[in-house]
Amino acid sequence: AVTFLASAGLQALLDCQEKCQSVGATLHVVANQPAVVRPLKLTGLDRAFRVYAAFSDALPAVEQESG
């Protein structure tokens, strides 16, 4: 878990997203700290991959995709 997200973290998420896309997978991110959510929204990255407020919200989507 992280408590803030700066440019290096944003780049790491983008790198993960590219790798996921290359193998047909989806990146799911749980972000519930304002210092993590805010940079995602400001950069528009909250629309680039799936962002959830809680792990319990993300789990059903991940389970559905993994079949």
mmCIF file of N, CA and C in Angstrom:
data_model
loop_
_atom_site.group_PDB
_atom_site.id
_atom_site.type_symbol
_atom_site.label_atom_id
_atom_site.label_comp_id
_atom_site.label_asym_id
_atom_site.label_seq_id
_atom_site.Cartn_x
_atom_site.Cartn_y
_atom_site.Cartn_z
ATOM 1 N N ALA A 1 0.840 -1.182 0.000
ATOM 2 C CA ALA A 1 0.000 0.000 0.000
ATOM 3 C C ALA A 1 0.886 1.246 0.000
ATOM 4 N N VAL A 2 0.413 2.262 -0.677
ATOM 5 C CA VAL A 2 1.124 3.535 -0.701
ATOM 6 C C VAL A 2 0.212 4.619 -0.134
ATOM 7 N N THR A 3 0.823 5.654 0.404
ATOM 8 C CA THR A 3 0.055 6.751 0.991
ATOM 9 C C THR A 3 0.091 8.009 0.146
ATOM 10 N N PHE A 4 0.923 8.015 -0.904
ATOM 11 C CA PHE A 4 0.946 9.129 -1.848
ATOM 12 C C PHE A 4 1.409 8.604 -3.199
ATOM 13 N N LEU A 5 1.192 9.392 -4.225
ATOM 14 C CA LEU A 5 1.547 8.971 -5.575
ATOM 15 C C LEU A 5 2.167 10.151 -6.309
ATOM 16 N N ALA A 6 3.432 9.998 -6.675
ATOM 17 C CA ALA A 6 4.152 11.044 -7.402
ATOM 18 C C ALA A 6 4.416 10.566 -8.832
ATOM 19 N N SER A 7 5.203 11.301 -9.566
ATOM 20 C CA SER A 7 5.417 11.000 -10.977
ATOM 21 C C SER A 7 6.020 9.617 -11.211
ATOM 22 N N ALA A 8 6.926 9.183 -10.353
ATOM 23 C CA ALA A 8 7.514 7.843 -10.527
ATOM 24 C C ALA A 8 6.459 6.758 -10.361
ATOM 25 N N GLY A 9 5.563 6.939 -9.413
ATOM 26 C CA GLY A 9 4.487 5.973 -9.212
ATOM 27 C C GLY A 9 3.506 5.972 -10.365
ATOM 28 N N LEU A 10 3.188 7.153 -10.881
ATOM 29 C CA LEU A 10 2.303 7.243 -12.042
ATOM 30 C C LEU A 10 2.920 6.539 -13.248
ATOM 31 N N GLN A 11 4.217 6.735 -13.445
ATOM 32 C CA GLN A 11 4.905 6.073 -14.561
ATOM 33 C C GLN A 11 4.908 4.559 -14.366
ATOM 34 N N ALA A 12 5.103 4.112 -13.144
ATOM 35 C CA ALA A 12 5.086 2.678 -12.864
ATOM 36 C C ALA A 12 3.718 2.078 -13.183
ATOM 37 N N LEU A 13 2.661 2.792 -12.843
ATOM 38 C CA LEU A 13 1.316 2.312 -13.174
ATOM 39 C C LEU A 13 1.109 2.260 -14.686
ATOM 40 N N LEU A 14 1.598 3.272 -15.392
ATOM 41 C CA LEU A 14 1.485 3.269 -16.849
ATOM 42 C C LEU A 14 2.262 2.108 -17.464
ATOM 43 N N ASP A 15 3.447 1.821 -16.938
ATOM 44 C CA ASP A 15 4.241 0.687 -17.420
ATOM 45 C C ASP A 15 3.494 -0.623 -17.187
ATOM 46 N N CYS A 16 2.900 -0.755 -16.012
ATOM 47 C CA CYS A 16 2.116 -1.964 -15.714
ATOM 48 C C CYS A 16 0.916 -2.079 -16.647
ATOM 49 N N GLN A 17 0.270 -0.951 -16.910
ATOM 50 C CA GLN A 17 -0.883 -0.954 -17.811
ATOM 51 C C GLN A 17 -0.479 -1.431 -19.203
ATOM 52 N N GLU A 18 0.644 -0.952 -19.696
ATOM 53 C CA GLU A 18 1.123 -1.379 -21.017
ATOM 54 C C GLU A 18 1.402 -2.875 -21.039
ATOM 55 N N LYS A 19 2.030 -3.390 -20.000
ATOM 56 C CA LYS A 19 2.322 -4.826 -19.933
ATOM 57 C C LYS A 19 1.038 -5.633 -19.851
ATOM 58 N N CYS A 20 0.087 -5.158 -19.080
ATOM 59 C CA CYS A 20 -1.205 -5.847 -18.990
ATOM 60 C C CYS A 20 -1.880 -5.892 -20.353
ATOM 61 N N GLN A 21 -1.922 -4.766 -21.033
ATOM 62 C CA GLN A 21 -2.562 -4.710 -22.348
ATOM 63 C C GLN A 21 -1.882 -5.637 -23.343
ATOM 64 N N SER A 22 -0.561 -5.761 -23.249
ATOM 65 C CA SER A 22 0.167 -6.592 -24.204
ATOM 66 C C SER A 22 -0.169 -8.080 -24.071
ATOM 67 N N VAL A 23 -0.690 -8.468 -22.905
ATOM 68 C CA VAL A 23 -1.066 -9.876 -22.714
ATOM 69 C C VAL A 23 -2.576 -10.046 -22.557
ATOM 70 N N GLY A 24 -3.320 -8.990 -22.849
ATOM 71 C CA GLY A 24 -4.774 -9.063 -22.802
ATOM 72 C C GLY A 24 -5.359 -9.025 -21.404
ATOM 73 N N ALA A 25 -4.630 -8.452 -20.470
ATOM 74 C CA ALA A 25 -5.105 -8.361 -19.088
ATOM 75 C C ALA A 25 -5.530 -6.925 -18.773
ATOM 76 N N THR A 26 -6.191 -6.760 -17.649
ATOM 77 C CA THR A 26 -6.645 -5.445 -17.204
ATOM 78 C C THR A 26 -5.971 -5.106 -15.887
ATOM 79 N N LEU A 27 -5.511 -3.877 -15.758
ATOM 80 C CA LEU A 27 -4.917 -3.416 -14.510
ATOM 81 C C LEU A 27 -6.029 -2.883 -13.612
ATOM 82 N N HIS A 28 -6.078 -3.396 -12.402
ATOM 83 C CA HIS A 28 -7.031 -2.942 -11.394
ATOM 84 C C HIS A 28 -6.231 -2.287 -10.273
ATOM 85 N N VAL A 29 -6.642 -1.086 -9.863
ATOM 86 C CA VAL A 29 -5.928 -0.343 -8.832
ATOM 87 C C VAL A 29 -6.897 0.004 -7.708
ATOM 88 N N VAL A 30 -6.493 -0.284 -6.484
ATOM 89 C CA VAL A 30 -7.270 0.126 -5.315
ATOM 90 C C VAL A 30 -6.607 1.375 -4.753
ATOM 91 N N ALA A 31 -7.353 2.451 -4.711
ATOM 92 C CA ALA A 31 -6.817 3.734 -4.227
ATOM 93 C C ALA A 31 -7.862 4.395 -3.346
ATOM 94 N N ASN A 32 -7.521 4.542 -2.079
ATOM 95 C CA ASN A 32 -8.481 5.164 -1.166
ATOM 96 C C ASN A 32 -7.873 6.303 -0.355
ATOM 97 N N GLN A 33 -6.627 6.624 -0.616
ATOM 98 C CA GLN A 33 -5.976 7.750 0.057
ATOM 99 C C GLN A 33 -6.076 8.982 -0.847
ATOM 100 N N PRO A 34 -6.487 10.117 -0.320
ATOM 101 C CA PRO A 34 -6.593 11.318 -1.152
ATOM 102 C C PRO A 34 -5.305 11.654 -1.908
ATOM 103 N N ALA A 35 -4.156 11.417 -1.289
ATOM 104 C CA ALA A 35 -2.877 11.727 -1.936
ATOM 105 C C ALA A 35 -2.534 10.733 -3.037
ATOM 106 N N VAL A 36 -3.315 9.682 -3.169
ATOM 107 C CA VAL A 36 -3.156 8.724 -4.269
ATOM 108 C C VAL A 36 -4.235 8.973 -5.322
ATOM 109 N N VAL A 37 -5.441 9.181 -4.883
ATOM 110 C CA VAL A 37 -6.569 9.386 -5.805
ATOM 111 C C VAL A 37 -6.419 10.696 -6.583
ATOM 112 N N ARG A 38 -6.008 11.745 -5.914
ATOM 113 C CA ARG A 38 -5.934 13.067 -6.554
ATOM 114 C C ARG A 38 -5.025 13.088 -7.787
ATOM 115 N N PRO A 39 -3.788 12.576 -7.706
ATOM 116 C CA PRO A 39 -2.951 12.583 -8.916
ATOM 117 C C PRO A 39 -3.531 11.731 -10.047
ATOM 118 N N LEU A 40 -4.200 10.652 -9.686
ATOM 119 C CA LEU A 40 -4.829 9.827 -10.722
ATOM 120 C C LEU A 40 -5.901 10.627 -11.460
ATOM 121 N N LYS A 41 -6.705 11.366 -10.713
ATOM 122 C CA LYS A 41 -7.766 12.172 -11.327
ATOM 123 C C LYS A 41 -7.208 13.362 -12.099
ATOM 124 N N LEU A 42 -6.215 14.041 -11.520
ATOM 125 C CA LEU A 42 -5.641 15.221 -12.176
ATOM 126 C C LEU A 42 -4.996 14.877 -13.519
ATOM 127 N N THR A 43 -4.400 13.708 -13.609
ATOM 128 C CA THR A 43 -3.733 13.295 -14.843
ATOM 129 C C THR A 43 -4.661 12.546 -15.799
ATOM 130 N N GLY A 44 -5.863 12.220 -15.339
ATOM 131 C CA GLY A 44 -6.791 11.457 -16.168
ATOM 132 C C GLY A 44 -6.518 9.967 -16.158
ATOM 133 N N LEU A 45 -5.560 9.538 -15.363
ATOM 134 C CA LEU A 45 -5.235 8.114 -15.326
ATOM 135 C C LEU A 45 -6.305 7.284 -14.640
ATOM 136 N N ASP A 46 -7.207 7.936 -13.924
ATOM 137 C CA ASP A 46 -8.311 7.187 -13.326
ATOM 138 C C ASP A 46 -9.233 6.617 -14.403
ATOM 139 N N ARG A 47 -9.079 7.105 -15.643
ATOM 140 C CA ARG A 47 -9.868 6.569 -16.763
ATOM 141 C C ARG A 47 -9.054 5.595 -17.617
ATOM 142 N N ALA A 48 -7.748 5.520 -17.355
ATOM 143 C CA ALA A 48 -6.874 4.645 -18.145
ATOM 144 C C ALA A 48 -6.926 3.199 -17.675
ATOM 145 N N PHE A 49 -7.238 3.000 -16.416
ATOM 146 C CA PHE A 49 -7.391 1.659 -15.884
ATOM 147 C C PHE A 49 -8.448 1.688 -14.792
ATOM 148 N N ARG A 50 -8.826 0.533 -14.325
ATOM 149 C CA ARG A 50 -9.907 0.465 -13.343
ATOM 150 C C ARG A 50 -9.398 0.827 -11.959
ATOM 151 N N VAL A 51 -10.062 1.804 -11.352
ATOM 152 C CA VAL A 51 -9.686 2.267 -10.025
ATOM 153 C C VAL A 51 -10.869 2.037 -9.087
ATOM 154 N N TYR A 52 -10.577 1.453 -7.936
ATOM 155 C CA TYR A 52 -11.594 1.132 -6.944
ATOM 156 C C TYR A 52 -11.226 1.782 -5.616
ATOM 157 N N ALA A 53 -12.230 2.077 -4.809
ATOM 158 C CA ALA A 53 -11.997 2.692 -3.510
ATOM 159 C C ALA A 53 -11.633 1.664 -2.443
ATOM 160 N N ALA A 54 -11.962 0.397 -2.679
ATOM 161 C CA ALA A 54 -11.680 -0.645 -1.692
ATOM 162 C C ALA A 54 -11.383 -1.959 -2.390
ATOM 163 N N PHE A 55 -10.577 -2.777 -1.733
ATOM 164 C CA PHE A 55 -10.249 -4.093 -2.270
ATOM 165 C C PHE A 55 -11.521 -4.915 -2.485
ATOM 166 N N SER A 56 -12.454 -4.785 -1.568
ATOM 167 C CA SER A 56 -13.708 -5.541 -1.689
ATOM 168 C C SER A 56 -14.502 -5.121 -2.921
ATOM 169 N N ASP A 57 -14.297 -3.916 -3.415
ATOM 170 C CA ASP A 57 -14.943 -3.474 -4.651
ATOM 171 C C ASP A 57 -14.233 -4.045 -5.878
ATOM 172 N N ALA A 58 -12.934 -4.167 -5.796
ATOM 173 C CA ALA A 58 -12.143 -4.651 -6.945
ATOM 174 C C ALA A 58 -12.236 -6.151 -7.117
ATOM 175 N N LEU A 59 -12.320 -6.887 -6.036
ATOM 176 C CA LEU A 59 -12.250 -8.346 -6.094
ATOM 177 C C LEU A 59 -13.277 -8.983 -7.017
ATOM 178 N N PRO A 60 -14.556 -8.599 -6.979
ATOM 179 C CA PRO A 60 -15.515 -9.228 -7.896
ATOM 180 C C PRO A 60 -15.155 -9.028 -9.376
ATOM 181 N N ALA A 61 -14.642 -7.845 -9.715
ATOM 182 C CA ALA A 61 -14.261 -7.590 -11.110
ATOM 183 C C ALA A 61 -13.074 -8.453 -11.523
ATOM 184 N N VAL A 62 -12.121 -8.587 -10.638
ATOM 185 C CA VAL A 62 -10.941 -9.411 -10.932
ATOM 186 C C VAL A 62 -11.353 -10.880 -11.058
ATOM 187 N N GLU A 63 -12.187 -11.333 -10.148
ATOM 188 C CA GLU A 63 -12.651 -12.724 -10.196
ATOM 189 C C GLU A 63 -13.443 -13.007 -11.474
ATOM 190 N N GLN A 64 -14.263 -12.056 -11.885
ATOM 191 C CA GLN A 64 -15.054 -12.232 -13.107
ATOM 192 C C GLN A 64 -14.154 -12.340 -14.322
ATOM 193 N N GLU A 65 -13.113 -11.532 -14.391
ATOM 194 C CA GLU A 65 -12.202 -11.571 -15.526
ATOM 195 C C GLU A 65 -11.373 -12.846 -15.560
ATOM 196 N N SER A 66 -11.025 -13.360 -14.382
ATOM 197 C CA SER A 66 -10.180 -14.548 -14.351
ATOM 198 C C SER A 66 -10.991 -15.821 -14.557
ATOM 199 N N GLY A 67 -12.304 -15.667 -14.554
ATOM 200 C CA GLY A 67 -13.222 -16.756 -14.873
ATOM 201 C C GLY A 67 -13.171 -17.904 -13.967
#
